[in-house]
């Protein structure tokens, strides 16, 4: 299995950090009503902040280690998941179109997400995040070439 680009750890860290910050803000807002329920002052925001910081350090690395992919001759295999492990196999003949997307957090790191769109409803869009932009574009072109060979 090929690992994602190591810069993906930073992207995951920022995402988890943003969620932790929003939860800490919500806890801070709820701190005053919580005191009326008998919860000590700043206990809720403090606990939320501590858990958020811990999650920001631990979760991204675990998620990164659980992602991997293998590009075969006629399929792409993607493995992911920390609690629930998922193995997705996308046969190239089922691919209808391929996108390379780059979100605002990925862009500064030069990373992109390859998205394979297949026929069907469940799992019709299969993302593979954390690829260097050049690698995502090269993989898109290789898969497109394999699809064209199958059609010929």
Tab-separated table of C-alpha atoms in Angstrom:
chain	number	residue	atom	x	y	z
A	1	UNK	CA	0.000	0.000	0.000
A	2	UNK	CA	1.176	3.480	-0.836
A	3	UNK	CA	0.858	6.078	1.906
A	4	UNK	CA	-0.575	9.526	1.399
A	5	UNK	CA	1.793	12.484	1.146
A	6	UNK	CA	3.178	13.239	4.623
A	7	UNK	CA	1.960	16.849	4.365
A	8	UNK	CA	-1.550	15.415	4.767
A	9	UNK	CA	-0.827	15.182	8.508
A	10	UNK	CA	-0.796	19.005	8.626
A	11	UNK	CA	-4.078	19.212	6.704
A	12	UNK	CA	-5.695	16.743	9.109
A	13	UNK	CA	-4.224	18.589	12.115
A	14	UNK	CA	-5.704	21.889	10.948
A	15	UNK	CA	-9.119	20.298	10.346
A	16	UNK	CA	-9.206	18.629	13.770
A	17	UNK	CA	-7.917	21.849	15.360
A	18	UNK	CA	-10.714	23.866	13.756
A	19	UNK	CA	-13.342	21.446	15.080
A	20	UNK	CA	-11.727	21.574	18.527
A	21	UNK	CA	-11.734	25.392	18.438
A	22	UNK	CA	-15.439	25.513	17.548
A	23	UNK	CA	-16.258	23.070	20.352
A	24	UNK	CA	-14.148	25.089	22.823
A	25	UNK	CA	-15.987	28.253	21.777
A	26	UNK	CA	-19.346	26.521	22.288
A	27	UNK	CA	-18.202	25.326	25.729
A	28	UNK	CA	-17.110	28.843	26.625
A	29	UNK	CA	-20.545	30.173	25.596
A	30	UNK	CA	-22.257	27.474	27.684
A	31	UNK	CA	-19.994	28.085	30.692
A	32	UNK	CA	-22.250	30.650	32.358
A	33	UNK	CA	-25.436	28.532	32.189
A	34	UNK	CA	-23.393	25.498	33.279
A	35	UNK	CA	-22.436	27.284	36.510
A	36	UNK	CA	-26.135	27.621	37.302
A	37	UNK	CA	-26.356	23.810	37.043
A	38	UNK	CA	-23.596	23.458	39.632
A	39	UNK	CA	-20.661	22.897	37.285
A	40	UNK	CA	-17.539	24.780	38.502
A	41	UNK	CA	-16.545	27.899	36.576
A	42	UNK	CA	-14.403	27.219	33.508
A	43	UNK	CA	-14.601	23.433	33.999
A	44	UNK	CA	-16.521	22.910	30.761
A	45	UNK	CA	-14.288	25.102	28.559
A	46	UNK	CA	-11.148	23.799	30.269
A	47	UNK	CA	-12.075	20.156	29.749
A	48	UNK	CA	-13.128	20.831	26.163
A	49	UNK	CA	-9.881	22.654	25.448
A	50	UNK	CA	-7.782	19.863	26.982
A	51	UNK	CA	-9.628	17.159	25.034
A	52	UNK	CA	-9.442	19.250	21.859
A	53	UNK	CA	-5.685	19.736	22.179
A	54	UNK	CA	-5.206	16.039	22.835
A	55	UNK	CA	-7.325	15.141	19.813
A	56	UNK	CA	-5.439	17.647	17.655
A	57	UNK	CA	-2.159	15.918	18.515
A	58	UNK	CA	-3.285	12.259	18.364
A	59	UNK	CA	-6.145	11.936	15.838
A	60	UNK	CA	-4.452	13.289	12.675
A	61	UNK	CA	-1.495	10.930	12.941
A	62	UNK	CA	-3.751	7.927	13.525
A	63	UNK	CA	-5.957	8.854	10.587
A	64	UNK	CA	-2.925	9.361	8.378
A	65	UNK	CA	-1.510	5.928	9.247
A	66	UNK	CA	-4.832	4.277	8.364
A	67	UNK	CA	-5.003	5.688	4.804
A	68	UNK	CA	-3.369	3.910	1.906
A	69	UNK	CA	-3.941	3.077	-1.728
A	70	UNK	CA	-2.751	0.704	-4.427
A	71	UNK	CA	-3.081	1.442	-8.123
A	72	UNK	CA	-3.396	-1.843	-9.992
A	73	UNK	CA	-3.585	-2.583	-13.698
A	74	UNK	CA	-7.381	-2.404	-13.750
A	75	UNK	CA	-8.466	-1.083	-10.340
A	76	UNK	CA	-7.693	1.341	-7.530
A	77	UNK	CA	-7.795	-0.013	-3.983
A	78	UNK	CA	-8.209	2.465	-1.120
A	79	UNK	CA	-8.000	1.578	2.574
A	80	UNK	CA	-8.969	3.943	5.349
A	81	UNK	CA	-10.534	4.100	8.781
A	82	UNK	CA	-9.498	4.155	12.400
A	83	UNK	CA	-12.518	2.745	14.227
A	84	UNK	CA	-14.326	1.403	11.178
A	85	UNK	CA	-11.911	0.173	8.559
A	86	UNK	CA	-13.048	0.439	4.965
A	87	UNK	CA	-11.517	-1.152	1.885
A	88	UNK	CA	-12.829	0.272	-1.386
A	89	UNK	CA	-11.963	-1.192	-4.762
A	90	UNK	CA	-12.818	0.872	-7.824
A	91	UNK	CA	-12.612	-1.058	-11.114
A	92	UNK	CA	-11.419	1.340	-13.814
A	93	UNK	CA	-14.100	0.252	-16.340
A	94	UNK	CA	-16.754	1.526	-13.857
A	95	UNK	CA	-15.236	5.027	-13.672
A	96	UNK	CA	-17.335	7.635	-15.476
A	97	UNK	CA	-15.200	10.676	-14.782
A	98	UNK	CA	-12.322	11.792	-12.579
A	99	UNK	CA	-11.844	15.071	-10.723
A	100	UNK	CA	-8.819	16.574	-9.027
A	101	UNK	CA	-9.999	18.938	-6.288
A	102	UNK	CA	-8.006	21.209	-3.997
A	103	UNK	CA	-9.582	22.738	-0.906
A	104	UNK	CA	-8.445	25.882	0.916
A	105	UNK	CA	-6.568	23.904	3.579
A	106	UNK	CA	-4.879	21.629	1.018
A	107	UNK	CA	-3.820	24.446	-1.330
A	108	UNK	CA	-0.981	25.950	0.781
A	109	UNK	CA	0.495	22.459	1.184
A	110	UNK	CA	0.312	21.653	-2.539
A	111	UNK	CA	-2.042	18.733	-1.923
A	112	UNK	CA	-5.148	17.614	-3.781
A	113	UNK	CA	-7.932	15.034	-3.685
A	114	UNK	CA	-8.471	12.631	-6.561
A	115	UNK	CA	-12.192	11.841	-6.906
A	116	UNK	CA	-13.321	8.859	-8.965
A	117	UNK	CA	-16.988	8.996	-10.016
A	118	UNK	CA	-18.559	5.645	-10.799
A	119	UNK	CA	-21.942	4.403	-11.927
A	120	UNK	CA	-24.297	3.693	-9.056
A	121	UNK	CA	-25.627	5.529	-6.053
A	122	UNK	CA	-23.867	4.323	-2.883
A	123	UNK	CA	-20.205	5.226	-2.980
A	124	UNK	CA	-20.510	6.700	-6.480
A	125	UNK	CA	-17.865	9.316	-5.642
A	126	UNK	CA	-14.695	7.804	-4.183
A	127	UNK	CA	-12.209	10.381	-2.838
A	128	UNK	CA	-8.493	9.826	-2.352
A	129	UNK	CA	-7.184	12.860	-0.413
A	130	UNK	CA	-3.649	13.793	0.513
A	131	UNK	CA	-1.930	13.428	-2.848
A	132	UNK	CA	0.617	15.917	-4.119
A	133	UNK	CA	-1.069	17.929	-6.879
A	134	UNK	CA	1.311	16.591	-9.547
A	135	UNK	CA	0.741	13.003	-8.358
A	136	UNK	CA	-3.050	13.435	-8.393
A	137	UNK	CA	-2.953	14.827	-11.932
A	138	UNK	CA	-0.597	12.054	-13.098
A	139	UNK	CA	-2.822	9.379	-11.541
A	140	UNK	CA	-5.883	10.944	-13.169
A	141	UNK	CA	-4.151	10.851	-16.559
A	142	UNK	CA	-3.005	7.223	-16.090
A	143	UNK	CA	-6.487	6.066	-15.103
A	144	UNK	CA	-8.019	8.021	-17.978
A	145	UNK	CA	-5.559	6.301	-20.339
A	146	UNK	CA	-6.491	2.861	-18.970
A	147	UNK	CA	-10.186	3.636	-19.433
A	148	UNK	CA	-9.577	4.687	-23.032
A	149	UNK	CA	-7.667	1.452	-23.675
A	150	UNK	CA	-10.627	-0.551	-22.344
A	151	UNK	CA	-13.026	1.342	-24.619
A	152	UNK	CA	-10.874	0.797	-27.713
